[in-house]
Amino acid sequence: AQTVTQSQPEMSVQEAETVTLSCTYDTSESDYYLFWYKQPPSRQMILVIRQEAYKQQNATENRFSVNFQKAAKSFSLKISDSQLGDAAMYFCAYRPTQGGSEKLVFGKGTKLTVNP
Amino acid sequence: IAGITQAPTSQILAAGRRMTLRCTQDMRHNAMYWYRQDLGLGLRLIHYSNTAGTTGKGEVPDGYSVSRANTDDFPLTLASAVPSQTSVYFCASSRGRGVNSPLHFGNGTRLTVT
């Protein structure tokens, strides 16, 4: 079974600085999708960024970018110019392209604190 | 506004009682999911449905049942609630499987079983 590991339960960053959240996953598949979701205190789950495994180029969305290392099965999220509104739980998620469902497998999350 | 509606927002339930969490989406998405979120454990899949009329078990299905009579609704039922089912429950949906079909989430139901 596929698993997703987020080794950092908590991280903190100073406002305007850069922070990287780590994520590794275990799979025997060659093609799959990876996602980062943000959950602020409002409890809403918000998609931050997505990556297709067969694409070499790292995805970027404004201040958010990923470092996708397929051989290492690593999918880290970099947040540049951190803002107070970035404070949230961040979840890494994996979705296979084949198989019986479109379900996502989530990591346990990293709580990000942004210090003013 | 298109999206997913979950009800109730929160609920306190006595152990042994039956409870149905409601989930409705208006995006005509094929797939729907129920996750539970517990501190330190992230989100774990309870049940899912790839399309109306079909359902499947996720990682933690015991004590829960679902039905998918139509595209829009995907209720989750706890037949006889136990304290270990205290959690935040999220309903989600997606159009399909691709990277351009991410999960859309409802705002969650906080359930406390006493």
mmCIF file of C-alpha atoms in Angstrom:
data_model
loop_
_atom_site.group_PDB
_atom_site.id
_atom_site.type_symbol
_atom_site.label_atom_id
_atom_site.label_comp_id
_atom_site.label_asym_id
_atom_site.label_seq_id
_atom_site.Cartn_x
_atom_site.Cartn_y
_atom_site.Cartn_z
ATOM 1 C CA ALA A 1 0.000 0.000 0.000
ATOM 2 C CA GLN A 2 1.100 3.500 -0.717
ATOM 3 C CA THR A 3 2.188 5.605 2.245
ATOM 4 C CA VAL A 4 3.005 9.269 2.641
ATOM 5 C CA THR A 5 5.390 10.511 5.332
ATOM 6 C CA GLN A 6 5.751 14.047 6.602
ATOM 7 C CA SER A 7 8.654 13.920 9.020
ATOM 8 C CA GLN A 8 8.194 17.413 10.467
ATOM 9 C CA PRO A 9 5.154 17.616 12.783
ATOM 10 C CA GLU A 10 5.801 21.327 13.309
ATOM 11 C CA MET A 11 7.803 24.048 11.574
ATOM 12 C CA SER A 12 8.175 27.768 12.104
ATOM 13 C CA VAL A 13 9.371 30.589 9.877
ATOM 14 C CA GLN A 14 9.839 34.312 10.160
ATOM 15 C CA GLU A 15 7.589 36.490 8.080
ATOM 16 C CA ALA A 16 9.155 37.204 4.635
ATOM 17 C CA GLU A 17 11.536 34.255 4.963
ATOM 18 C CA THR A 18 11.502 30.958 3.065
ATOM 19 C CA VAL A 19 10.540 27.600 4.513
ATOM 20 C CA THR A 20 10.584 24.082 3.088
ATOM 21 C CA LEU A 21 8.205 21.331 4.208
ATOM 22 C CA SER A 22 9.284 17.790 3.498
ATOM 23 C CA CYS A 23 7.270 14.871 2.164
ATOM 24 C CA THR A 24 8.301 11.400 1.112
ATOM 25 C CA TYR A 25 6.126 8.625 -0.220
ATOM 26 C CA ASP A 26 6.322 4.964 -0.925
ATOM 27 C CA THR A 27 4.917 3.459 -4.106
ATOM 28 C CA SER A 28 5.740 0.879 -6.735
ATOM 29 C CA GLU A 29 3.850 2.809 -9.395
ATOM 30 C CA SER A 30 5.647 4.785 -12.089
ATOM 31 C CA ASP A 31 2.882 7.267 -12.723
ATOM 32 C CA TYR A 32 0.898 9.094 -10.081
ATOM 33 C CA TYR A 33 -0.071 12.534 -8.850
ATOM 34 C CA LEU A 34 1.094 14.485 -5.838
ATOM 35 C CA PHE A 35 -0.616 17.339 -4.048
ATOM 36 C CA TRP A 36 -0.113 19.759 -1.201
ATOM 37 C CA TYR A 37 -3.179 20.923 0.714
ATOM 38 C CA LYS A 38 -3.353 23.717 3.263
ATOM 39 C CA GLN A 39 -5.708 23.689 6.237
ATOM 40 C CA PRO A 40 -5.937 27.024 8.085
ATOM 41 C CA PRO A 41 -7.654 27.318 11.477
ATOM 42 C CA SER A 42 -10.963 27.694 9.628
ATOM 43 C CA ARG A 43 -10.674 23.936 8.979
ATOM 44 C CA GLN A 44 -11.170 24.382 5.226
ATOM 45 C CA MET A 45 -8.949 22.197 3.017
ATOM 46 C CA ILE A 46 -7.359 24.274 0.252
ATOM 47 C CA LEU A 47 -5.369 22.898 -2.681
ATOM 48 C CA VAL A 48 -1.976 24.618 -2.828
ATOM 49 C CA ILE A 49 -0.138 22.891 -5.640
ATOM 50 C CA ARG A 50 -0.177 19.700 -7.725
ATOM 51 C CA GLN A 51 2.401 17.678 -9.645
ATOM 52 C CA GLU A 52 2.226 14.908 -12.209
ATOM 53 C CA ALA A 53 4.936 12.297 -11.683
ATOM 54 C CA TYR A 54 5.771 11.933 -15.364
ATOM 55 C CA LYS A 55 6.561 15.653 -15.639
ATOM 56 C CA GLN A 56 10.170 16.536 -14.876
ATOM 57 C CA GLN A 57 9.466 20.206 -14.335
ATOM 58 C CA ASN A 58 8.682 21.245 -10.785
ATOM 59 C CA ALA A 59 5.276 22.848 -10.310
ATOM 60 C CA THR A 60 5.025 26.437 -9.105
ATOM 61 C CA GLU A 61 2.095 28.545 -7.939
ATOM 62 C CA ASN A 62 3.100 32.101 -7.096
ATOM 63 C CA ARG A 63 5.093 31.894 -3.834
ATOM 64 C CA PHE A 64 4.684 28.122 -3.608
ATOM 65 C CA SER A 65 6.920 25.691 -5.439
ATOM 66 C CA VAL A 66 7.845 22.049 -5.132
ATOM 67 C CA ASN A 67 11.071 20.098 -5.367
ATOM 68 C CA PHE A 68 10.005 16.812 -6.904
ATOM 69 C CA GLN A 69 12.686 14.111 -6.800
ATOM 70 C CA LYS A 70 11.082 11.046 -8.344
ATOM 71 C CA ALA A 71 13.971 8.643 -7.763
ATOM 72 C CA ALA A 72 14.119 9.619 -4.112
ATOM 73 C CA LYS A 73 10.307 9.646 -3.847
ATOM 74 C CA SER A 74 10.445 13.097 -2.361
ATOM 75 C CA PHE A 75 8.020 15.975 -2.845
ATOM 76 C CA SER A 76 8.913 18.987 -0.715
ATOM 77 C CA LEU A 77 7.013 22.272 -0.647
ATOM 78 C CA LYS A 78 8.854 25.585 -0.588
ATOM 79 C CA ILE A 79 7.058 28.711 0.560
ATOM 80 C CA SER A 80 8.858 31.929 -0.339
ATOM 81 C CA ASP A 81 8.283 35.337 1.254
ATOM 82 C CA SER A 82 6.192 33.748 3.999
ATOM 83 C CA GLN A 83 3.120 35.641 5.092
ATOM 84 C CA LEU A 84 1.092 35.481 8.287
ATOM 85 C CA GLY A 85 -1.751 33.974 6.281
ATOM 86 C CA ASP A 86 0.428 30.989 5.411
ATOM 87 C CA ALA A 87 0.131 29.727 8.970
ATOM 88 C CA ALA A 88 -1.751 26.446 8.730
ATOM 89 C CA MET A 89 -1.516 22.676 8.674
ATOM 90 C CA TYR A 90 -0.035 21.426 5.424
ATOM 91 C CA PHE A 91 -0.797 17.987 4.094
ATOM 92 C CA CYS A 92 1.047 16.131 1.371
ATOM 93 C CA ALA A 93 -1.085 13.686 -0.623
ATOM 94 C CA TYR A 94 -0.566 10.957 -3.213
ATOM 95 C CA ARG A 95 -2.997 9.665 -5.806
ATOM 96 C CA PRO A 96 -2.356 6.688 -8.106
ATOM 97 C CA THR A 97 -3.270 6.925 -11.772
ATOM 98 C CA GLN A 98 -4.327 3.301 -11.908
ATOM 99 C CA GLY A 99 -6.361 1.144 -9.627
ATOM 100 C CA GLY A 100 -9.858 1.038 -8.276
ATOM 101 C CA SER A 101 -10.488 4.560 -7.115
ATOM 102 C CA GLU A 102 -9.424 8.154 -7.291
ATOM 103 C CA LYS A 103 -8.766 8.357 -3.577
ATOM 104 C CA LEU A 104 -5.930 10.359 -2.068
ATOM 105 C CA VAL A 105 -3.545 9.063 0.561
ATOM 106 C CA PHE A 106 -2.511 11.794 2.985
ATOM 107 C CA GLY A 107 0.465 12.331 5.221
ATOM 108 C CA LYS A 108 -0.055 13.220 8.870
ATOM 109 C CA GLY A 109 0.567 16.889 8.291
ATOM 110 C CA THR A 110 2.998 19.638 9.262
ATOM 111 C CA LYS A 111 1.864 22.562 11.364
ATOM 112 C CA LEU A 112 3.457 25.772 10.077
ATOM 113 C CA THR A 113 3.744 28.800 12.330
ATOM 114 C CA VAL A 114 4.670 32.163 10.825
ATOM 115 C CA ASN A 115 6.281 34.582 13.266
ATOM 116 C CA PRO A 116 5.906 38.333 12.710
ATOM 117 C CA ILE B 1 -21.678 29.030 -5.119
ATOM 118 C CA ALA B 2 -20.772 25.537 -6.312
ATOM 119 C CA GLY B 3 -19.266 23.263 -3.754
ATOM 120 C CA ILE B 4 -19.828 20.685 -1.049
ATOM 121 C CA THR B 5 -22.237 21.128 1.811
ATOM 122 C CA GLN B 6 -21.874 19.100 4.979
ATOM 123 C CA ALA B 7 -24.374 18.955 7.809
ATOM 124 C CA PRO B 8 -24.351 19.289 10.712
ATOM 125 C CA THR B 9 -21.352 21.523 11.381
ATOM 126 C CA SER B 10 -20.911 19.930 14.766
ATOM 127 C CA GLN B 11 -22.695 17.382 16.901
ATOM 128 C CA ILE B 12 -22.460 15.849 20.349
ATOM 129 C CA LEU B 13 -23.770 12.306 20.343
ATOM 130 C CA ALA B 14 -24.326 9.770 23.089
ATOM 131 C CA ALA B 15 -22.582 6.451 22.651
ATOM 132 C CA GLY B 16 -24.812 3.821 21.117
ATOM 133 C CA ARG B 17 -26.889 6.304 19.137
ATOM 134 C CA ARG B 18 -27.248 6.217 15.378
ATOM 135 C CA MET B 19 -26.098 9.251 13.384
ATOM 136 C CA THR B 20 -26.033 10.196 9.714
ATOM 137 C CA LEU B 21 -23.662 12.853 8.455
ATOM 138 C CA ARG B 22 -24.948 14.496 5.323
ATOM 139 C CA CYS B 23 -22.926 15.511 2.289
ATOM 140 C CA THR B 24 -24.211 17.110 -0.892
ATOM 141 C CA GLN B 25 -22.273 18.422 -3.867
ATOM 142 C CA ASP B 26 -23.524 20.470 -6.803
ATOM 143 C CA MET B 27 -20.532 20.090 -9.100
ATOM 144 C CA ARG B 28 -21.742 16.853 -10.731
ATOM 145 C CA HIS B 29 -18.540 15.143 -9.658
ATOM 146 C CA ASN B 30 -18.392 11.392 -10.178
ATOM 147 C CA ALA B 31 -16.288 10.458 -7.168
ATOM 148 C CA MET B 32 -17.016 11.191 -3.524
ATOM 149 C CA TYR B 33 -15.146 10.386 -0.323
ATOM 150 C CA TRP B 34 -15.417 10.430 3.435
ATOM 151 C CA TYR B 35 -12.308 11.111 5.494
ATOM 152 C CA ARG B 36 -11.832 11.438 9.214
ATOM 153 C CA GLN B 37 -9.203 13.753 10.648
ATOM 154 C CA ASP B 38 -7.597 13.048 14.000
ATOM 155 C CA LEU B 39 -4.746 14.936 15.634
ATOM 156 C CA GLY B 40 -1.422 13.398 14.719
ATOM 157 C CA LEU B 41 -2.979 10.975 12.250
ATOM 158 C CA GLY B 42 -3.858 13.248 9.347
ATOM 159 C CA LEU B 43 -6.788 12.350 7.116
ATOM 160 C CA ARG B 44 -7.784 8.730 6.758
ATOM 161 C CA LEU B 45 -10.213 7.440 4.172
ATOM 162 C CA ILE B 46 -13.365 5.806 5.532
ATOM 163 C CA HIS B 47 -15.391 5.023 2.403
ATOM 164 C CA TYR B 48 -15.485 6.206 -1.159
ATOM 165 C CA SER B 49 -17.690 6.072 -4.229
ATOM 166 C CA ASN B 50 -16.335 6.209 -7.769
ATOM 167 C CA THR B 51 -19.767 6.828 -9.263
ATOM 168 C CA ALA B 52 -23.421 6.764 -8.301
ATOM 169 C CA GLY B 53 -24.528 3.283 -7.291
ATOM 170 C CA THR B 54 -21.080 2.067 -6.233
ATOM 171 C CA THR B 55 -19.150 2.314 -2.967
ATOM 172 C CA GLY B 56 -15.890 0.996 -1.601
ATOM 173 C CA LYS B 57 -14.080 0.655 1.704
ATOM 174 C CA GLY B 58 -11.190 2.847 2.637
ATOM 175 C CA GLU B 59 -8.558 2.541 5.320
ATOM 176 C CA VAL B 60 -10.845 2.749 8.377
ATOM 177 C CA PRO B 61 -14.357 1.560 7.373
ATOM 178 C CA ASP B 62 -15.389 -0.329 10.513
ATOM 179 C CA GLY B 63 -18.432 1.137 12.245
ATOM 180 C CA TYR B 64 -19.417 3.239 9.242
ATOM 181 C CA SER B 65 -21.640 2.718 6.216
ATOM 182 C CA VAL B 66 -22.366 4.804 3.139
ATOM 183 C CA SER B 67 -24.751 4.873 0.225
ATOM 184 C CA ARG B 68 -24.679 6.615 -3.136
ATOM 185 C CA ALA B 69 -28.179 6.632 -4.522
ATOM 186 C CA ASN B 70 -27.472 9.575 -6.824
ATOM 187 C CA THR B 71 -24.578 11.734 -8.000
ATOM 188 C CA ASP B 72 -25.055 14.553 -5.533
ATOM 189 C CA ASP B 73 -25.497 12.887 -2.138
ATOM 190 C CA PHE B 74 -23.155 10.701 -0.132
ATOM 191 C CA PRO B 75 -24.340 10.233 3.467
ATOM 192 C CA LEU B 76 -22.178 8.586 6.124
ATOM 193 C CA THR B 77 -23.943 6.590 8.847
ATOM 194 C CA LEU B 78 -22.666 5.537 12.236
ATOM 195 C CA ALA B 79 -24.982 2.704 13.238
ATOM 196 C CA SER B 80 -24.013 2.691 16.915
ATOM 197 C CA ALA B 81 -21.567 5.444 17.812
ATOM 198 C CA VAL B 82 -18.552 4.783 20.049
ATOM 199 C CA PRO B 83 -16.197 7.325 21.679
ATOM 200 C CA SER B 84 -13.360 6.379 19.303
ATOM 201 C CA GLN B 85 -15.446 7.829 16.489
ATOM 202 C CA THR B 86 -14.985 11.292 17.963
ATOM 203 C CA SER B 87 -13.324 13.130 15.103
ATOM 204 C CA VAL B 88 -13.690 15.739 12.409
ATOM 205 C CA TYR B 89 -15.298 14.256 9.317
ATOM 206 C CA PHE B 90 -14.668 15.618 5.848
ATOM 207 C CA CYS B 91 -16.623 14.864 2.729
ATOM 208 C CA ALA B 92 -14.847 15.427 -0.587
ATOM 209 C CA SER B 93 -15.501 14.989 -4.282
ATOM 210 C CA SER B 94 -13.577 14.921 -7.533
ATOM 211 C CA ARG B 95 -14.507 14.898 -11.179
ATOM 212 C CA GLY B 96 -12.166 12.078 -12.024
ATOM 213 C CA ARG B 97 -8.676 10.756 -11.500
ATOM 214 C CA GLY B 98 -6.321 13.200 -13.160
ATOM 215 C CA VAL B 99 -4.114 15.859 -11.664
ATOM 216 C CA ASN B 100 -6.588 18.408 -12.950
ATOM 217 C CA SER B 101 -9.298 16.707 -10.907
ATOM 218 C CA PRO B 102 -8.185 17.440 -7.373
ATOM 219 C CA LEU B 103 -10.390 16.769 -4.378
ATOM 220 C CA HIS B 104 -12.790 19.480 -3.295
ATOM 221 C CA PHE B 105 -13.609 19.368 0.400
ATOM 222 C CA GLY B 106 -16.570 20.356 2.508
ATOM 223 C CA ASN B 107 -16.003 22.345 5.688
ATOM 224 C CA GLY B 108 -16.192 19.303 7.921
ATOM 225 C CA THR B 109 -18.385 18.001 10.728
ATOM 226 C CA ARG B 110 -16.977 17.915 14.234
ATOM 227 C CA LEU B 111 -18.477 14.903 16.000
ATOM 228 C CA THR B 112 -18.070 14.204 19.696
ATOM 229 C CA VAL B 113 -19.275 10.858 21.021
ATOM 230 C CA THR B 114 -19.725 10.804 24.794
#
